[in-house]
Short mmCIF file of C-alpha atoms and ligand atoms in Angstrom, two decimals:
data_model
loop_
_atom_site.label_atom_id
_atom_site.label_comp_id
_atom_site.label_asym_id
_atom_site.label_seq_id
_atom_site.Cartn_x
_atom_site.Cartn_y
_atom_site.Cartn_z
CA MET A 1 -127.02 57.14 -16.00
CA LYS A 2 -125.95 53.96 -14.38
CA LYS A 3 -124.20 51.69 -16.82
CA LYS A 4 -125.06 48.07 -16.45
CA PHE A 5 -122.36 45.43 -17.16
CA SER A 6 -123.46 42.58 -19.30
CA LYS A 7 -123.35 39.09 -17.78
CA PRO A 8 -120.79 37.66 -20.26
CA LEU A 9 -118.48 40.57 -19.51
CA ILE A 10 -118.69 39.95 -15.75
CA THR A 11 -117.96 36.27 -16.33
CA THR A 12 -114.96 37.12 -18.46
CA ILE A 13 -113.59 39.50 -15.82
CA GLY A 14 -114.19 36.85 -13.17
CA ILE A 15 -112.28 34.22 -15.12
CA ALA A 16 -109.47 36.68 -15.79
CA LEU A 17 -109.19 37.52 -12.08
CA LEU A 18 -109.16 33.83 -11.20
CA ALA A 19 -106.43 33.23 -13.76
CA ILE A 20 -104.33 36.08 -12.38
CA GLY A 21 -104.81 34.70 -8.88
CA PHE A 22 -103.83 31.25 -10.07
CA VAL A 23 -100.68 32.51 -11.75
CA ALA A 24 -99.82 34.63 -8.71
CA CYS A 25 -100.10 31.58 -6.46
CA TYR A 26 -98.40 29.01 -8.68
CA ALA A 27 -95.75 30.89 -10.63
CA PRO A 28 -92.38 30.59 -8.93
CA GLN A 29 -91.66 33.52 -6.65
CA GLU A 30 -89.23 35.60 -8.68
CA GLU A 31 -86.76 37.04 -6.25
CA PRO A 32 -84.20 39.16 -8.08
CA THR A 33 -80.93 37.28 -8.44
CA ASP A 34 -77.52 38.14 -9.77
CA LEU A 35 -75.56 35.38 -11.42
CA ALA A 36 -72.63 37.78 -11.81
CA ALA A 37 -72.45 38.13 -8.02
CA THR A 38 -71.85 34.40 -7.47
CA ALA A 39 -68.39 33.72 -6.03
CA PHE A 40 -67.06 31.54 -8.84
CA ILE A 41 -63.42 30.44 -8.57
CA PRO A 42 -61.83 30.35 -11.08
CA LYS A 43 -63.78 33.27 -12.50
CA PRO A 44 -65.50 32.44 -15.81
CA MET A 45 -64.58 34.30 -19.00
CA SER A 46 -67.98 36.00 -19.18
CA VAL A 47 -71.12 36.04 -17.02
CA THR A 48 -74.33 37.77 -18.13
CA ALA A 49 -77.06 37.91 -15.48
CA THR A 50 -80.78 38.03 -16.26
CA ALA A 51 -82.07 38.48 -12.68
CA LYS A 52 -84.53 35.57 -12.55
CA SER A 53 -84.18 32.15 -11.03
CA PHE A 54 -84.24 28.45 -11.78
CA HIS A 55 -85.70 26.46 -8.91
CA LEU A 56 -83.83 23.23 -8.32
CA ASN A 57 -86.25 20.92 -6.50
CA ASP A 58 -87.51 17.36 -6.41
CA LYS A 59 -89.09 17.80 -9.86
CA THR A 60 -85.77 18.67 -11.48
CA GLY A 61 -84.37 16.02 -13.80
CA ILE A 62 -81.16 15.72 -15.76
CA GLU A 63 -81.31 15.00 -19.48
CA VAL A 64 -78.32 14.16 -21.62
CA GLN A 65 -78.21 14.38 -25.38
CA ASN A 66 -76.54 11.03 -25.95
CA ALA A 67 -75.25 7.97 -24.15
CA GLU A 68 -71.69 9.37 -24.17
CA LEU A 69 -72.84 12.03 -21.70
CA GLU A 70 -74.72 9.68 -19.42
CA LYS A 71 -71.74 9.20 -17.12
CA LEU A 72 -71.39 12.97 -16.71
CA GLY A 73 -75.13 13.22 -16.07
CA ASN A 74 -74.79 10.61 -13.33
CA ASP A 75 -71.78 12.47 -11.90
CA LEU A 76 -73.81 15.65 -11.79
CA ALA A 77 -76.75 13.85 -10.16
CA GLY A 78 -74.41 12.48 -7.48
CA LYS A 79 -72.94 15.91 -6.83
CA ILE A 80 -76.40 17.50 -6.62
CA LYS A 81 -77.39 14.81 -4.15
CA ALA A 82 -74.31 15.49 -2.02
CA ALA A 83 -75.00 19.24 -2.09
CA THR A 84 -78.76 19.28 -1.62
CA GLY A 85 -80.12 15.83 -0.77
CA LEU A 86 -82.19 15.86 -3.99
CA ASP A 87 -81.91 12.83 -6.23
CA PRO A 88 -82.46 13.88 -9.86
CA VAL A 89 -83.28 11.21 -12.43
CA VAL A 90 -80.91 11.03 -15.42
CA GLN A 91 -82.31 10.29 -18.89
CA VAL A 92 -81.00 10.28 -22.44
CA LYS A 93 -83.04 12.68 -24.60
CA GLU A 94 -81.82 13.44 -28.08
CA GLU A 95 -84.30 16.14 -29.06
CA SER A 96 -85.21 19.28 -27.20
CA PRO A 97 -85.06 19.06 -23.43
CA SER A 98 -88.13 19.03 -21.17
CA TYR A 99 -89.11 21.72 -18.68
CA ARG A 100 -87.41 21.75 -15.28
CA THR A 101 -84.36 19.91 -16.50
CA ILE A 102 -80.67 20.38 -16.59
CA TYR A 103 -79.71 19.45 -20.14
CA LEU A 104 -76.19 18.39 -21.12
CA SER A 105 -75.40 18.51 -24.81
CA LEU A 106 -72.47 18.49 -27.23
CA GLN A 107 -72.86 21.33 -29.74
CA PRO A 108 -70.06 22.34 -32.08
CA GLU A 109 -68.98 25.90 -31.37
CA ALA A 110 -65.43 26.59 -32.52
CA GLU A 111 -65.09 29.69 -30.37
CA LEU A 112 -65.29 27.66 -27.16
CA GLY A 113 -62.32 25.45 -28.05
CA GLU A 114 -61.47 22.02 -26.66
CA GLU A 115 -62.28 22.74 -23.03
CA GLY A 116 -64.81 25.58 -23.09
CA TYR A 117 -68.54 25.46 -22.37
CA GLN A 118 -71.68 27.56 -22.31
CA LEU A 119 -74.09 27.41 -19.40
CA THR A 120 -77.50 28.97 -20.07
CA ILE A 121 -79.70 29.21 -17.00
CA GLU A 122 -83.34 30.14 -17.60
CA PRO A 123 -86.32 29.81 -15.23
CA GLU A 124 -87.56 26.84 -17.31
CA ARG A 125 -84.31 24.92 -17.68
CA ILE A 126 -80.54 24.89 -17.57
CA VAL A 127 -78.65 24.03 -20.74
CA LEU A 128 -74.96 23.15 -20.56
CA SER A 129 -73.26 22.75 -23.93
CA ALA A 130 -69.68 22.23 -25.08
CA ASN A 131 -67.65 20.84 -27.94
CA ARG A 132 -66.31 18.00 -25.84
CA PRO A 133 -67.21 16.09 -22.67
CA VAL A 134 -64.37 17.84 -20.83
CA GLY A 135 -66.15 21.17 -21.41
CA ILE A 136 -69.34 19.69 -19.98
CA TYR A 137 -67.33 18.56 -16.97
CA TYR A 138 -66.01 22.07 -16.37
CA GLY A 139 -69.47 23.56 -16.84
CA ILE A 140 -70.72 21.16 -14.16
CA GLN A 141 -68.02 22.41 -11.77
CA THR A 142 -69.22 25.97 -12.39
CA LEU A 143 -72.89 25.09 -11.98
CA LEU A 144 -72.14 23.32 -8.69
CA GLN A 145 -70.70 26.56 -7.35
CA THR A 146 -74.21 28.06 -7.53
CA LEU A 147 -75.41 25.37 -5.08
CA PRO A 148 -74.46 24.66 -1.47
CA ALA A 149 -71.16 22.83 -0.96
CA PRO A 150 -71.29 19.08 -0.35
CA GLY A 151 -71.34 18.18 3.33
CA GLY A 152 -73.03 21.44 4.33
CA PRO A 153 -76.04 21.72 6.66
CA ALA A 154 -79.38 20.21 5.55
CA HIS A 155 -81.64 22.61 3.65
CA PRO A 156 -85.21 21.87 2.50
CA GLY A 157 -84.91 23.75 -0.83
CA PRO A 158 -85.93 24.72 -3.41
CA PHE A 159 -82.43 25.73 -4.35
CA ILE A 160 -82.35 29.01 -6.23
CA VAL A 161 -80.00 29.15 -9.20
CA PRO A 162 -79.63 32.70 -10.59
CA THR A 163 -80.38 32.96 -14.31
CA GLY A 164 -78.08 34.17 -17.05
CA THR A 165 -75.41 32.92 -19.41
CA ILE A 166 -71.86 31.88 -18.69
CA ARG A 167 -69.36 31.44 -21.50
CA ASP A 168 -66.06 30.09 -20.39
CA MET A 169 -62.79 28.59 -21.58
CA PRO A 170 -59.30 28.35 -20.11
CA ARG A 171 -56.48 30.79 -20.66
CA PHE A 172 -53.78 28.08 -20.53
CA ALA A 173 -53.96 24.50 -21.76
CA TYR A 174 -51.81 23.16 -18.90
CA ARG A 175 -53.08 23.84 -15.38
CA GLY A 176 -51.20 21.64 -13.00
CA VAL A 177 -50.18 20.90 -9.47
CA MET A 178 -47.23 18.82 -8.32
CA LEU A 179 -47.25 16.62 -5.25
CA ASP A 180 -43.98 15.31 -3.80
CA VAL A 181 -44.85 11.83 -2.54
CA ALA A 182 -41.15 10.99 -2.07
CA ARG A 183 -40.24 13.13 0.97
CA HIS A 184 -43.45 12.08 2.69
CA PHE A 185 -45.57 9.35 1.19
CA PHE A 186 -49.24 10.00 0.45
CA SER A 187 -51.55 7.00 0.16
CA VAL A 188 -53.77 6.27 -2.85
CA ASP A 189 -56.80 7.47 -0.88
CA GLU A 190 -55.07 10.72 0.08
CA VAL A 191 -54.08 11.40 -3.51
CA LYS A 192 -57.64 10.65 -4.63
CA GLN A 193 -58.99 13.15 -2.13
CA TYR A 194 -56.57 15.75 -3.49
CA ILE A 195 -57.68 14.92 -7.05
CA ASP A 196 -61.30 15.51 -6.04
CA TYR A 197 -60.37 18.96 -4.73
CA LEU A 198 -58.32 19.80 -7.83
CA ALA A 199 -61.22 19.00 -10.15
CA GLU A 200 -63.32 21.72 -8.50
CA GLN A 201 -60.82 24.32 -9.73
CA LYS A 202 -60.54 22.85 -13.28
CA ILE A 203 -56.94 21.73 -12.77
CA ASN A 204 -56.08 19.22 -15.52
CA TYR A 205 -52.59 17.85 -14.65
CA LEU A 206 -51.28 16.19 -11.50
CA HIS A 207 -47.50 15.84 -11.58
CA LEU A 208 -46.39 13.19 -9.08
CA HIS A 209 -42.78 13.56 -7.90
CA LEU A 210 -42.37 9.81 -7.42
CA THR A 211 -38.70 9.51 -6.47
CA ASP A 212 -36.13 11.43 -4.49
CA ASP A 213 -33.28 10.87 -2.07
CA GLN A 214 -35.68 9.84 0.69
CA GLY A 215 -37.93 7.44 -1.18
CA TRP A 216 -38.82 5.51 -4.35
CA ARG A 217 -42.62 5.33 -4.57
CA ILE A 218 -43.54 3.32 -7.66
CA GLU A 219 -43.20 -0.40 -8.17
CA ILE A 220 -40.75 -1.34 -10.96
CA LYS A 221 -41.03 -5.09 -11.45
CA SER A 222 -37.62 -5.52 -13.08
CA TRP A 223 -35.91 -3.68 -10.19
CA PRO A 224 -37.94 -4.81 -7.13
CA ASP A 225 -35.56 -3.46 -4.48
CA LEU A 226 -36.34 0.12 -5.54
CA THR A 227 -39.54 -0.09 -3.52
CA LYS A 228 -38.56 -2.91 -1.15
CA ILE A 229 -35.56 -0.97 0.12
CA GLY A 230 -35.90 2.48 -1.45
CA GLY A 231 -39.58 2.82 -0.57
CA SER A 232 -39.26 1.77 3.05
CA LEU A 233 -38.65 5.15 4.74
CA GLU A 234 -39.46 8.84 4.42
CA VAL A 235 -38.27 12.16 5.88
CA GLY A 236 -38.06 11.84 9.65
CA GLY A 237 -37.66 8.04 9.51
CA GLY A 238 -41.35 7.08 9.21
CA PRO A 239 -42.38 3.95 7.29
CA GLY A 240 -42.68 5.47 3.78
CA GLY A 241 -44.61 3.41 1.24
CA PHE A 242 -45.09 3.02 -2.50
CA TYR A 243 -47.73 2.48 -5.17
CA THR A 244 -47.97 -0.93 -6.78
CA GLN A 245 -48.43 -0.74 -10.55
CA GLU A 246 -52.08 -1.74 -10.07
CA GLU A 247 -52.57 1.10 -7.60
CA PHE A 248 -50.89 3.52 -9.94
CA LYS A 249 -53.18 2.45 -12.77
CA ASP A 250 -56.11 2.96 -10.43
CA LEU A 251 -54.89 6.52 -9.74
CA ILE A 252 -54.51 7.20 -13.47
CA ARG A 253 -58.09 5.99 -14.01
CA TYR A 254 -59.48 7.94 -11.07
CA ALA A 255 -57.78 11.13 -12.22
CA GLY A 256 -58.83 10.51 -15.84
CA ASP A 257 -62.48 10.25 -14.79
CA ARG A 258 -62.04 13.81 -13.53
CA PHE A 259 -60.25 14.94 -16.71
CA ILE A 260 -56.93 15.09 -14.86
CA THR A 261 -53.81 13.59 -16.46
CA ILE A 262 -51.05 12.18 -14.27
CA VAL A 263 -47.50 13.30 -15.08
CA PRO A 264 -45.02 10.85 -13.54
CA GLU A 265 -41.62 12.20 -12.53
CA ILE A 266 -38.53 10.10 -11.95
CA ASP A 267 -36.00 12.68 -10.80
CA MET A 268 -32.51 12.06 -12.29
CA PRO A 269 -29.49 12.12 -12.19
CA GLY A 270 -29.53 13.82 -8.75
CA HIS A 271 -32.17 13.27 -6.06
CA THR A 272 -31.55 9.54 -6.48
CA ASN A 273 -30.25 8.34 -3.11
CA ALA A 274 -33.20 5.95 -2.65
CA ALA A 275 -32.25 4.15 -5.90
CA LEU A 276 -28.53 4.24 -5.02
CA ALA A 277 -29.35 2.65 -1.65
CA SER A 278 -31.42 -0.07 -3.34
CA TYR A 279 -28.85 -1.19 -5.95
CA ALA A 280 -25.09 -1.05 -5.38
CA ASP A 281 -24.50 -1.36 -9.15
CA LEU A 282 -26.01 2.05 -9.81
CA ASN A 283 -23.17 3.71 -7.87
CA CYS A 284 -19.88 4.54 -9.61
CA ASP A 285 -18.00 2.94 -6.72
CA GLY A 286 -20.27 -0.12 -6.71
CA LYS A 287 -21.25 0.45 -3.07
CA ALA A 288 -24.86 0.87 -2.00
CA ARG A 289 -25.64 4.10 -0.17
CA GLU A 290 -27.39 4.30 3.21
CA LEU A 291 -31.08 5.23 3.20
CA TYR A 292 -31.55 8.93 3.88
CA THR A 293 -34.31 10.58 5.94
CA GLY A 294 -33.01 14.16 6.21
CA THR A 295 -33.85 17.14 4.01
CA GLU A 296 -30.56 18.18 2.39
CA VAL A 297 -30.42 18.26 -1.43
CA GLY A 298 -27.73 17.90 -4.09
CA PHE A 299 -25.59 15.08 -2.72
CA SER A 300 -26.60 12.08 -4.87
CA SER A 301 -26.03 11.17 -8.53
CA LEU A 302 -26.63 8.20 -10.77
CA CYS A 303 -23.37 7.02 -12.34
CA VAL A 304 -23.22 8.72 -15.74
CA PRO A 305 -20.38 6.66 -17.33
CA LYS A 306 -21.85 3.24 -16.44
CA GLU A 307 -23.96 1.51 -19.09
CA ILE A 308 -26.18 -0.14 -16.49
CA THR A 309 -27.49 3.31 -15.59
CA TYR A 310 -29.21 3.56 -18.99
CA GLN A 311 -30.50 0.00 -18.83
CA PHE A 312 -32.03 0.97 -15.49
CA VAL A 313 -33.59 4.17 -16.87
CA ASP A 314 -34.93 2.31 -19.90
CA ASP A 315 -36.57 -0.35 -17.70
CA VAL A 316 -38.13 2.26 -15.44
CA VAL A 317 -39.50 4.39 -18.28
CA ARG A 318 -40.77 1.34 -20.17
CA GLU A 319 -42.64 -0.05 -17.17
CA ILE A 320 -44.20 3.35 -16.49
CA ALA A 321 -45.12 3.76 -20.18
CA ASP A 322 -46.93 0.41 -19.97
CA LEU A 323 -49.21 1.92 -17.31
CA LYS A 324 -50.30 4.57 -19.86
CA PRO A 325 -50.28 7.65 -17.66
CA GLY A 326 -50.64 10.20 -20.51
CA PRO A 327 -48.42 12.05 -22.96
CA TYR A 328 -45.81 13.42 -20.53
CA PHE A 329 -42.87 12.01 -18.60
CA HIS A 330 -40.88 14.29 -16.26
CA LEU A 331 -37.20 13.35 -16.07
CA GLY A 332 -36.36 15.76 -13.25
CA GLY A 333 -32.85 17.15 -13.67
CA ASP A 334 -32.93 19.71 -10.83
CA GLU A 335 -30.17 20.42 -8.33
CA SER A 336 -27.78 17.78 -9.66
CA HIS A 337 -24.97 19.44 -7.73
CA SER A 338 -22.84 16.31 -7.50
CA THR A 339 -22.93 15.58 -11.24
CA GLY A 340 -20.36 17.57 -13.26
CA LEU A 341 -21.91 19.76 -15.98
CA PRO A 342 -20.54 17.77 -18.97
CA ASP A 343 -21.83 14.56 -17.39
CA PHE A 344 -25.15 16.22 -16.59
CA ILE A 345 -25.62 17.28 -20.20
CA LYS A 346 -24.60 13.87 -21.54
CA PHE A 347 -26.97 12.14 -19.13
CA VAL A 348 -30.01 14.34 -19.77
CA GLU A 349 -29.63 14.15 -23.55
CA ARG A 350 -29.39 10.38 -23.49
CA VAL A 351 -32.27 9.98 -21.06
CA ARG A 352 -34.43 12.34 -23.12
CA GLY A 353 -33.88 9.96 -26.05
CA ILE A 354 -35.00 7.02 -23.90
CA VAL A 355 -38.08 8.90 -22.72
CA ARG A 356 -39.04 9.76 -26.29
CA SER A 357 -38.38 6.20 -27.47
CA HIS A 358 -41.21 5.13 -25.18
CA GLY A 359 -43.58 7.58 -26.82
CA PHE A 360 -43.50 10.30 -24.19
CA ILE A 361 -43.05 14.05 -24.43
CA ASP A 362 -40.20 14.90 -22.05
CA ILE A 363 -40.44 17.56 -19.34
CA GLY A 364 -37.40 18.66 -17.33
CA TRP A 365 -36.72 21.20 -14.58
CA ASP A 366 -35.13 24.40 -15.88
CA GLU A 367 -31.51 23.22 -15.45
CA THR A 368 -32.12 20.76 -18.29
CA ALA A 369 -32.30 23.73 -20.69
CA GLN A 370 -28.48 23.59 -20.63
CA THR A 371 -28.70 20.65 -23.06
CA ALA A 372 -29.38 20.64 -26.82
CA LEU A 373 -33.10 21.38 -26.98
CA ASP A 374 -35.75 21.34 -29.67
CA ASP A 375 -39.37 22.40 -29.74
CA GLN A 376 -40.57 18.95 -28.68
CA SER A 377 -39.35 19.20 -25.09
CA ILE A 378 -41.00 21.10 -22.27
CA ILE A 379 -39.04 22.98 -19.65
CA GLN A 380 -40.45 23.68 -16.22
CA LEU A 381 -39.24 27.02 -14.87
CA TRP A 382 -38.82 26.97 -11.11
CA ALA A 383 -35.70 29.05 -10.37
CA SER A 384 -33.84 30.28 -13.44
CA ALA A 385 -35.35 32.68 -15.97
CA ASP A 386 -31.98 32.53 -17.81
CA PHE A 387 -32.33 28.81 -18.43
CA ALA A 388 -35.95 29.29 -19.43
CA ARG A 389 -35.03 32.04 -21.90
CA LYS A 390 -32.46 29.68 -23.39
CA ALA A 391 -35.23 27.13 -23.85
CA VAL A 392 -37.62 29.47 -25.64
CA GLU A 393 -34.89 30.31 -28.18
CA HIS A 394 -35.35 26.74 -29.42
CA GLY A 395 -39.12 27.02 -29.52
CA THR A 396 -39.39 24.92 -26.37
CA LYS A 397 -42.54 25.63 -24.37
CA LEU A 398 -42.53 26.38 -20.67
CA ILE A 399 -44.48 25.28 -17.66
CA MET A 400 -44.28 28.19 -15.25
CA SER A 401 -43.64 27.32 -11.60
CA PRO A 402 -41.63 30.27 -10.29
CA ALA A 403 -40.82 29.34 -6.70
CA THR A 404 -41.40 32.89 -5.46
CA LYS A 405 -45.06 32.78 -6.54
CA THR A 406 -46.26 29.21 -7.03
CA TYR A 407 -44.43 27.08 -4.47
CA LEU A 408 -47.11 25.79 -2.15
CA ASP A 409 -44.46 24.60 0.33
CA MET A 410 -43.34 28.18 1.00
CA GLN A 411 -44.54 29.57 4.33
CA TYR A 412 -47.24 32.25 4.20
CA ASP A 413 -45.23 34.31 6.67
CA SER A 414 -42.54 33.78 9.28
CA LEU A 415 -45.04 32.33 11.75
CA THR A 416 -46.46 29.62 9.50
CA PRO A 417 -45.94 26.33 11.38
CA LEU A 418 -45.18 24.31 8.21
CA GLY A 419 -43.13 24.94 5.11
CA LEU A 420 -39.85 26.47 4.03
CA HIS A 421 -38.92 30.00 3.01
CA TRP A 422 -35.78 29.77 0.88
CA ALA A 423 -37.62 31.32 -2.10
CA ALA A 424 -40.05 33.67 -0.36
CA TYR A 425 -42.85 34.00 2.11
CA ILE A 426 -45.93 33.79 -0.08
CA GLU A 427 -49.04 35.38 1.42
CA VAL A 428 -52.40 34.77 -0.21
CA ASP A 429 -52.30 38.13 -2.02
CA GLN A 430 -48.77 37.52 -3.33
CA ALA A 431 -49.79 34.17 -4.77
CA TYR A 432 -52.57 36.00 -6.68
CA GLU A 433 -51.10 39.34 -7.75
CA TRP A 434 -48.72 38.38 -10.54
CA ASP A 435 -48.88 37.21 -14.09
CA PRO A 436 -46.78 34.54 -15.80
CA THR A 437 -46.59 36.54 -19.04
CA THR A 438 -45.00 39.62 -17.46
CA LEU A 439 -42.90 38.20 -14.63
CA PHE A 440 -39.70 37.69 -16.64
CA PRO A 441 -38.49 39.82 -19.57
CA GLY A 442 -38.24 37.73 -22.71
CA ILE A 443 -40.89 35.22 -21.61
CA GLY A 444 -44.38 35.88 -22.91
CA ALA A 445 -47.70 34.17 -23.48
CA GLU A 446 -46.47 32.55 -26.72
CA ASN A 447 -43.78 30.66 -24.76
CA ILE A 448 -46.06 29.34 -22.04
CA LEU A 449 -47.89 26.03 -22.14
CA GLY A 450 -49.29 26.65 -18.69
CA LEU A 451 -48.73 26.85 -14.96
CA GLU A 452 -47.99 24.35 -12.23
CA PHE A 453 -48.13 24.71 -8.46
CA PRO A 454 -45.71 22.37 -6.64
CA LEU A 455 -46.04 21.10 -3.10
CA TRP A 456 -42.72 19.74 -1.81
CA THR A 457 -43.29 17.76 1.33
CA GLU A 458 -40.19 17.95 3.53
CA THR A 459 -42.42 19.46 6.26
CA VAL A 460 -45.81 18.28 5.02
CA THR A 461 -46.71 14.90 6.48
CA ASP A 462 -50.40 14.26 5.80
CA LEU A 463 -53.55 15.48 4.09
CA LYS A 464 -54.38 18.06 6.76
CA ASP A 465 -50.90 19.58 6.38
CA LEU A 466 -51.31 19.51 2.63
CA GLU A 467 -54.66 21.32 2.83
CA PHE A 468 -53.17 24.01 5.05
CA MET A 469 -50.37 24.80 2.59
CA VAL A 470 -52.55 24.51 -0.51
CA TYR A 471 -55.64 26.44 0.65
CA PRO A 472 -56.47 29.13 -0.03
CA ARG A 473 -53.50 29.83 -2.34
CA LEU A 474 -54.49 27.20 -4.91
CA LEU A 475 -57.80 28.99 -5.52
CA GLY A 476 -56.06 32.17 -6.69
CA LEU A 477 -53.39 30.29 -8.62
CA SER A 478 -55.99 28.21 -10.45
CA GLU A 479 -57.65 31.46 -11.43
CA ILE A 480 -54.40 32.79 -12.92
CA SER A 481 -54.15 29.63 -15.00
CA TRP A 482 -57.82 29.54 -16.11
CA SER A 483 -59.34 33.02 -16.18
CA PRO A 484 -58.64 35.96 -18.47
CA LYS A 485 -55.94 38.31 -17.25
CA GLU A 486 -57.95 41.43 -18.03
CA GLY A 487 -59.64 43.00 -15.04
CA ARG A 488 -58.00 40.74 -12.48
CA SER A 489 -57.48 42.51 -9.17
CA TRP A 490 -56.79 41.46 -5.60
CA ALA A 491 -59.38 43.98 -4.35
CA GLU A 492 -62.14 42.21 -6.28
CA TYR A 493 -60.79 38.71 -5.74
CA LYS A 494 -60.40 38.94 -1.99
CA ASP A 495 -64.13 39.45 -1.44
CA ARG A 496 -64.96 36.65 -3.83
CA LEU A 497 -62.51 34.42 -1.95
CA ALA A 498 -64.18 35.31 1.35
CA SER A 499 -67.57 34.39 -0.14
CA TYR A 500 -66.15 31.11 -1.45
CA ILE A 501 -64.72 30.05 1.92
CA PRO A 502 -67.93 28.47 3.28
CA ARG A 503 -67.43 25.86 0.55
CA LEU A 504 -64.07 24.93 2.07
CA ASP A 505 -65.62 24.90 5.54
CA ALA A 506 -68.43 22.62 4.40
CA GLN A 507 -65.88 20.18 2.99
CA GLY A 508 -63.87 20.25 6.20
CA ILE A 509 -60.78 21.59 4.42
CA ASN A 510 -58.04 22.81 6.76
CA TYR A 511 -57.12 26.18 5.23
CA TYR A 512 -54.91 29.05 6.36
CA LYS A 513 -56.89 32.04 7.68
CA SER A 514 -54.79 34.78 6.20
CA PRO A 515 -55.04 38.23 7.83
CA LYS A 516 -55.19 39.61 4.27
CA VAL A 517 -58.78 38.41 3.86
CA ASP A 518 -61.97 39.50 5.69
CA TRP A 519 -63.16 36.05 6.64
CA PRO A 520 -66.86 35.40 7.01
CA GLU A 521 -68.00 34.87 10.64
C1 TNX B 1 -35.99 22.72 -4.46
S1 TNX B 1 -37.73 22.94 -6.76
C2 TNX B 1 -36.20 21.48 -5.03
C3 TNX B 1 -36.78 20.39 -4.22
C4 TNX B 1 -37.08 20.84 -2.82
C5 TNX B 1 -37.66 22.23 -2.86
C6 TNX B 1 -38.10 22.73 -1.55
C7 TNX B 1 -36.85 21.82 -7.25
C8 TNX B 1 -36.93 21.52 -8.66
N1 TNX B 1 -36.06 21.22 -6.36
O1 TNX B 1 -35.91 19.29 -4.20
O2 TNX B 1 -37.97 19.95 -2.27
O3 TNX B 1 -36.66 23.09 -3.35
O4 TNX B 1 -38.79 23.93 -1.66
#
């Protein structure tokens, strides 16, 4: 017997089919994605992929939970525009976020600490939460790595963001780089460009080596000849330069907007020829030195017995303190080969007192661990594990900059056109395959405040040179300072690095094409 369908049933089936068709046409095409396969550098603490996608398109807006986050929302909008051409609208929205938005919110979660964040990407929305704005800032850097790099080729979109959850926080509190602006001067704009790059890797300190034998680079109003004379040249005899105090404040602000703190260094008592050439009184014999444009070290010293030396140091530290750079002041103290050891100790101890009297925490190169230390100072290890071990006996914390691993001025190999090799040749794999907590017996995680990657500039003259020495090593070094140690391997990292490289290309960064990496075509 032929069964007849009732009319209402046919109608219902028809509507159902229409609805399925509608959903099939209008639901976003769900291509499988893998958030865990994204080439994040530094690698987040944990990534859980859910194999769907968020479509970033011209309907996507940015919502922020309160006015405090509006600036970060605008930053993110600007970065999305640079990466995709889209122009998302930013709105404050206290309650639950709308569909198709990227939502930034501050949510207390003790486990994520001061700088951590959680990024939850679902097809409907992206939620970025953290305890503090700095965590939101770092989450933004991670999110941006799921999108094309700024400056890349035009792309109509939608931009597919793989879904899942990222929970992330840094391994070390101090993640720094040092730039020597004394051997070769770098302009405010060049330093700002470097700061922009550093922010992408969640670096939070920029140590500026402001003075050396070849140049004095910061205006000190009570000692104007420091820059007038001492700032006039650089290595090789070029015109040098210096930052006015206004320019320096501008740099502090610019870095601060990117959650980067400037650490000023005035290197003393050695590495001071530029000051000794500017003021005859600072010399023990009362005679001004000639300006110096070579690259030798260890020949200059402030005059330890003279009282004017400490008046000078006090004026310099006070004027820099007035610019409010941040909590740290680096007093140098390296390679003071023409200062006798008793004088060196006397000098560093007195200068440390001056630095502290202006409210700073003092940092010194590892030689300064030969003085009477306490747990308030910070020692920067560059050459001597013995000095560093002496420091940790007093509870002093370390910034780890072992020259054999972290010196960005070391050549990659013997053919590298720039750089030095007195410490080592440092190939891209060697800069990555080490750990600060196991490198030296007697120095462990509990002694380490963080890491810093110095670029000395005897051979580095401009931003393109800088990029070549810094990239790609900085990427791996930043990962050592940010990401968990567990599971780190060169074999895994080198493919991720290769996948990350188009981001450097898109930004026009001049990086070293190491034979250790299979570069993308
Ligand atoms: C040693 S590292 C120095 C610098 C040089 C550098 C060159 C350190 C604390 N002092 O004066 O520029 O080597 O690699």
